[in-house]
Short mmCIF file of N, CA and C in Angstrom, two decimals:
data_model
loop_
_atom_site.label_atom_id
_atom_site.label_comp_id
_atom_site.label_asym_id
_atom_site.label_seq_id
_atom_site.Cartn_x
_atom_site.Cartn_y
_atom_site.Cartn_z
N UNK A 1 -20.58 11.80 5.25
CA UNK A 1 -20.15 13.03 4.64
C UNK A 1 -18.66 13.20 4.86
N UNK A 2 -17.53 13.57 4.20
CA UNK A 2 -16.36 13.83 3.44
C UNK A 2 -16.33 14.95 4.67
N UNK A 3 -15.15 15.42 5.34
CA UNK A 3 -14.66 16.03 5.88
C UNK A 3 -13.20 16.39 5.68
N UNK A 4 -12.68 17.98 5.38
CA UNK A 4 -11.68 17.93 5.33
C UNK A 4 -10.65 18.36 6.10
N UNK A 5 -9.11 17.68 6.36
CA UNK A 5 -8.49 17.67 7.36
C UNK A 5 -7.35 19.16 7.22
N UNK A 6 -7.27 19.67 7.69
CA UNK A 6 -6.52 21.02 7.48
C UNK A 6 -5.15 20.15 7.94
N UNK A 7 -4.86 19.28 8.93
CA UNK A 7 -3.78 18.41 9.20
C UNK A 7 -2.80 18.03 7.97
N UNK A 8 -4.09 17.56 6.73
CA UNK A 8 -3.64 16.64 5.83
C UNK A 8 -3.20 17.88 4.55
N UNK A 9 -3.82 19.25 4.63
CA UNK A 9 -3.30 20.27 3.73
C UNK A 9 -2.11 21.03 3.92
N UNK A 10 -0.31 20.94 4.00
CA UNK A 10 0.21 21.56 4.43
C UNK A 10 0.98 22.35 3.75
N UNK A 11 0.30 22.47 2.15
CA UNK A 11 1.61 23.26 1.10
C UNK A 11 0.41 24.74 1.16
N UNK A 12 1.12 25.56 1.35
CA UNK A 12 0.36 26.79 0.90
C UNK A 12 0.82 27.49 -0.19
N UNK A 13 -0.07 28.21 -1.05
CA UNK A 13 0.32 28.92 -2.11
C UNK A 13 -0.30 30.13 -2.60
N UNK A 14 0.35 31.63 -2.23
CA UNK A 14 -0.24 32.71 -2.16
C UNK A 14 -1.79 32.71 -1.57
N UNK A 15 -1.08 32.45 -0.25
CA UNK A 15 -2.46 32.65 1.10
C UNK A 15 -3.18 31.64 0.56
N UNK A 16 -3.54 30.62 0.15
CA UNK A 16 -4.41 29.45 0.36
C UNK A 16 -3.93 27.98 0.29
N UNK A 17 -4.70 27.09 1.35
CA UNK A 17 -3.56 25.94 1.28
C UNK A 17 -3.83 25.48 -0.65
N UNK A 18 -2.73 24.54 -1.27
CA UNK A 18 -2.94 24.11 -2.17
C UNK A 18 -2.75 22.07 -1.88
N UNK A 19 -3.87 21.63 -1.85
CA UNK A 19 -3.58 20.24 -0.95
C UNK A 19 -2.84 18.86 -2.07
N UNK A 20 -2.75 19.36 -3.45
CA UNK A 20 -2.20 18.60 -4.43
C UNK A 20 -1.25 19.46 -5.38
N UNK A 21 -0.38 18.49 -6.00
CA UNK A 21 0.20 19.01 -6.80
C UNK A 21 -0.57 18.12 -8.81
N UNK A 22 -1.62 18.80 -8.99
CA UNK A 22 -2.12 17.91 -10.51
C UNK A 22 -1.28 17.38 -11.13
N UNK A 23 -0.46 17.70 -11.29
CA UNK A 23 0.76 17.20 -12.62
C UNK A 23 1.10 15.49 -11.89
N UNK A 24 1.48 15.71 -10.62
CA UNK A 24 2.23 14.59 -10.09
C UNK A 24 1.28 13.51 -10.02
N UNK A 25 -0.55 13.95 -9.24
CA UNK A 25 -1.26 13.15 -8.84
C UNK A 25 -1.53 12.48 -10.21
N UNK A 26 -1.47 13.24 -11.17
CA UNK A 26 -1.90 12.94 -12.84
C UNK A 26 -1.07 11.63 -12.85
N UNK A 27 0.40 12.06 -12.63
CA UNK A 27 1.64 10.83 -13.35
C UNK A 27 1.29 9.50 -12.47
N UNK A 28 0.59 10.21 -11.50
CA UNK A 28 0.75 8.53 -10.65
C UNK A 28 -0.15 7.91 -10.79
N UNK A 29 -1.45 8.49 -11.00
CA UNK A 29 -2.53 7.48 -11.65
C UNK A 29 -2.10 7.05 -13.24
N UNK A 30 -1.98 7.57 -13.71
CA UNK A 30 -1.60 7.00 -15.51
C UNK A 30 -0.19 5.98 -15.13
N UNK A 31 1.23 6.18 -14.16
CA UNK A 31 1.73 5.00 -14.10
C UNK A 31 1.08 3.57 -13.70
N UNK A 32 0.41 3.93 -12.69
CA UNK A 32 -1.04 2.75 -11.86
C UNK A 32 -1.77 2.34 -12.96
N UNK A 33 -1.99 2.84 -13.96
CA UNK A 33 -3.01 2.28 -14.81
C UNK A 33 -1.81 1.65 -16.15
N UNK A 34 -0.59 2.26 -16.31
CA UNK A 34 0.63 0.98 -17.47
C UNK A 34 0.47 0.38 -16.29
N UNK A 35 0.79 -0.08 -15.36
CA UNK A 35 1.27 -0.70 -14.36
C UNK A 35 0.17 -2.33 -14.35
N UNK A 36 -0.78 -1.64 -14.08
CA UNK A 36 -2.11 -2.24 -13.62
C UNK A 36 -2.14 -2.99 -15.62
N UNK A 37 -2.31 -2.69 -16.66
CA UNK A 37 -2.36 -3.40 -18.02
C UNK A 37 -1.37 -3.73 -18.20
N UNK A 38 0.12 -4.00 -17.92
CA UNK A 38 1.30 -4.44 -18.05
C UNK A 38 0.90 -5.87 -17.78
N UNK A 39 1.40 -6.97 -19.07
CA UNK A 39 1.63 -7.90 -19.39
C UNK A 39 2.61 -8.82 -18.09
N UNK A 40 3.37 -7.92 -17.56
CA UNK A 40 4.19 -8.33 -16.84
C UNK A 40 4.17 -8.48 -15.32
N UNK A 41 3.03 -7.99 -14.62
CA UNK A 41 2.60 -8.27 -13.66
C UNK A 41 1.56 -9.25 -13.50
N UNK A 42 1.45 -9.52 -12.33
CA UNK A 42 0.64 -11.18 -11.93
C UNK A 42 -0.62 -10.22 -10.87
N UNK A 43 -1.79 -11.66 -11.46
CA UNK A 43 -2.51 -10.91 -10.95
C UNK A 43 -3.27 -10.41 -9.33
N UNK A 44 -2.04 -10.95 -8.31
CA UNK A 44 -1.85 -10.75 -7.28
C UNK A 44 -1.51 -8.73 -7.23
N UNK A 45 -0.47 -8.46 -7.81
CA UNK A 45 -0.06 -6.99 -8.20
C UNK A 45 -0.91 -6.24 -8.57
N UNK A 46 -1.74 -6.27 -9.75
CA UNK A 46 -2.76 -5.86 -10.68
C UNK A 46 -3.75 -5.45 -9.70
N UNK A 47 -4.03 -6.74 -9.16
CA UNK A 47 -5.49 -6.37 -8.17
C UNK A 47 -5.36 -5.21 -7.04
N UNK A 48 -4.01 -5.66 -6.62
CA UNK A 48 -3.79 -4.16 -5.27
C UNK A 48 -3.73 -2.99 -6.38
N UNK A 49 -3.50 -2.65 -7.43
CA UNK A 49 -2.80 -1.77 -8.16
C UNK A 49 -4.38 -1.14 -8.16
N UNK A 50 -5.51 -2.23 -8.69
CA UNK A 50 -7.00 -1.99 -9.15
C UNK A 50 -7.52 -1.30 -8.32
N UNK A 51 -7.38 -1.89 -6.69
CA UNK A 51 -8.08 -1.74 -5.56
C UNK A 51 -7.50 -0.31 -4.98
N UNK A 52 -6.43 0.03 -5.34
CA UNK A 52 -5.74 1.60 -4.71
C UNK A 52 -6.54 2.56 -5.54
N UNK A 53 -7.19 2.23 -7.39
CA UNK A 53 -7.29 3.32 -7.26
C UNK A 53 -9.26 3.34 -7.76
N UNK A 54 -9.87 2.08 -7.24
CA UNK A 54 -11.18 2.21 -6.82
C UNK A 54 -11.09 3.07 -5.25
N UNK A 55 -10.31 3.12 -4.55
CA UNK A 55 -10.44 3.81 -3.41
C UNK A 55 -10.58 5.40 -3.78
N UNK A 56 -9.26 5.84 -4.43
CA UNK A 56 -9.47 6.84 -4.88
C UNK A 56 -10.26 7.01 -6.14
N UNK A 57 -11.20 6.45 -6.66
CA UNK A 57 -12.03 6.60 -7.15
C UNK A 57 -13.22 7.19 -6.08
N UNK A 58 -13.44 6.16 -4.99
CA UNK A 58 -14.62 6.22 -4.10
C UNK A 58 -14.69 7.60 -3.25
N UNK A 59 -13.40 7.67 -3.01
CA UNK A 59 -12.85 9.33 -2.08
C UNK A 59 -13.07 10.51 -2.89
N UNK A 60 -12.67 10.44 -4.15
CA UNK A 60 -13.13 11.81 -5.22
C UNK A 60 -14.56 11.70 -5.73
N UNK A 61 -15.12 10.56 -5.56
CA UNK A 61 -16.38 10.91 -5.85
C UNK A 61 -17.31 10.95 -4.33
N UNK A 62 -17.06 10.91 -3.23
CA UNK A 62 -17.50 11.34 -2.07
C UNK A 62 -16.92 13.08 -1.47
N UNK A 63 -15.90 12.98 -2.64
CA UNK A 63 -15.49 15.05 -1.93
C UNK A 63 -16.42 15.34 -3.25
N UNK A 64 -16.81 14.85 -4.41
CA UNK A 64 -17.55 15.87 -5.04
C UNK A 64 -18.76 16.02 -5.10
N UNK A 65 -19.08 14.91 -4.22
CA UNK A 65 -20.84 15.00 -3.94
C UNK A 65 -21.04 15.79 -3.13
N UNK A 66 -20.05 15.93 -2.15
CA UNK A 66 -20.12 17.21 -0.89
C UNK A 66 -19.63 18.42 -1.51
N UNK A 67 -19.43 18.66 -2.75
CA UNK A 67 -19.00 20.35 -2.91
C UNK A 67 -20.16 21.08 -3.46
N UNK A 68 -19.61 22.02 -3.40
CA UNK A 68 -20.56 23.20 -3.92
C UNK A 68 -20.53 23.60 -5.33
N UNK A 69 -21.41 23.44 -5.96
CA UNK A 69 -21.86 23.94 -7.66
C UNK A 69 -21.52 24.69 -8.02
N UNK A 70 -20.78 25.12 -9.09
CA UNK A 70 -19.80 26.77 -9.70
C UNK A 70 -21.11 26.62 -11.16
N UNK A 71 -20.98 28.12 -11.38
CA UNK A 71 -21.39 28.46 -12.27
C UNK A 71 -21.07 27.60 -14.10
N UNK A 72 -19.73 27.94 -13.60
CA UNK A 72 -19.13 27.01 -15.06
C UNK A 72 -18.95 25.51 -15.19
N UNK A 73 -19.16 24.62 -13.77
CA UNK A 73 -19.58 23.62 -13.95
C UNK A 73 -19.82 22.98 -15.03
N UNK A 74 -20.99 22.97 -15.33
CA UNK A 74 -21.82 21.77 -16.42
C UNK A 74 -20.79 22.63 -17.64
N UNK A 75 -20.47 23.37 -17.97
CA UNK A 75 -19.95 23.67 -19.27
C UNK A 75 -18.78 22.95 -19.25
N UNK A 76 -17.91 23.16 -18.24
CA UNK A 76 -16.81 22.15 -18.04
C UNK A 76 -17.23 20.46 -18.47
N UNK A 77 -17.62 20.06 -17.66
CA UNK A 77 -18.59 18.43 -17.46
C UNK A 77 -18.72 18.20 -19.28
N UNK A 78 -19.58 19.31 -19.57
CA UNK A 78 -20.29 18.82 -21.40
C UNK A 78 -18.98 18.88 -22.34
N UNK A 79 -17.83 19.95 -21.94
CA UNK A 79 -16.65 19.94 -22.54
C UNK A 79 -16.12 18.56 -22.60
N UNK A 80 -15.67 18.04 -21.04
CA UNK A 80 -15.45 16.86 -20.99
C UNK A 80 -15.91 15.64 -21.26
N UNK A 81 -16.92 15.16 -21.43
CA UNK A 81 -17.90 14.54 -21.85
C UNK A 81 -17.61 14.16 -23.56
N UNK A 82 -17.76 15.79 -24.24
CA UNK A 82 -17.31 15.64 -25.86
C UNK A 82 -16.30 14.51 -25.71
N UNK A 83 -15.13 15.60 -25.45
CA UNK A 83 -14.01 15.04 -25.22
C UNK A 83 -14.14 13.61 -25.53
N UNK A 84 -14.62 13.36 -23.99
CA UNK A 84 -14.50 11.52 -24.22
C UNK A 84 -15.11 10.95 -25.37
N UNK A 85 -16.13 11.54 -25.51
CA UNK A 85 -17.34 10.68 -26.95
C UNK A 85 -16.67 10.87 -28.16
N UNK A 86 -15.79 12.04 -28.30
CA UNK A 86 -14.80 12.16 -30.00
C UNK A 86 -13.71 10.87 -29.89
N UNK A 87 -13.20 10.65 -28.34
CA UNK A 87 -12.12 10.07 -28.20
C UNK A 87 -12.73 8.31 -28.33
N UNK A 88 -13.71 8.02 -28.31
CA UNK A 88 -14.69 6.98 -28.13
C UNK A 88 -14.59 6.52 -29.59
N UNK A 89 -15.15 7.36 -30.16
CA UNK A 89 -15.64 7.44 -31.71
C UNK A 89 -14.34 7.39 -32.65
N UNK A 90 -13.27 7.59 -32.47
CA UNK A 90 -11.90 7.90 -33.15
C UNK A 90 -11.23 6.45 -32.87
N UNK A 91 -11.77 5.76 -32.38
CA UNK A 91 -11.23 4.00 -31.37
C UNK A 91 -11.52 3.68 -32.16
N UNK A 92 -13.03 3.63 -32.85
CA UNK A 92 -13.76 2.70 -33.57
C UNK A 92 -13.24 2.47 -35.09
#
């Protein structure tokens, strides 16, 4: 079970810690992923590039098995979900 470190949360923002900034964590996975399909790296690079973000794959899906269920949940999830299946279907 996922434990979290109050150590590792140190930005606060109107009385609650805020432990990420989305925008940034966003840019750095989408550079990791040109990075990681770039023609121009070998696949010594690629693979650490792969393996950093199966980790954080494995870590966000171990904090969300440990959270707690919100109401708007699944509406979110089925939103997202579309999402992907229009974006799926628009490839083809």
């Amino acid at each position: 079970m996922w434990k979290p470190s109050p150590a590792t949360c140190s930005t606060t923002d109107m009385g609650f810690r805020k432990p990420m900034d989305y925008n940034s964590v966003h840019h750095q996975i989408c550079i990791s992923g040109v990075e990681l399909c770039s023609p121009y790296n070998d696949g010594y690079t690629t693979w650490e590039i792969k393996k950093d973000l199966y980790q954080l794959k494995f870590l966000l899906d171990e904090i969300l098995a440990d959270s707690p269920t919100y109401s708007v949940e699944s509406q979110f999830l089925e939103e997202q979900s579309k999402k992907k299946m229009w974006k799926t279907l628009k490839s083809i």
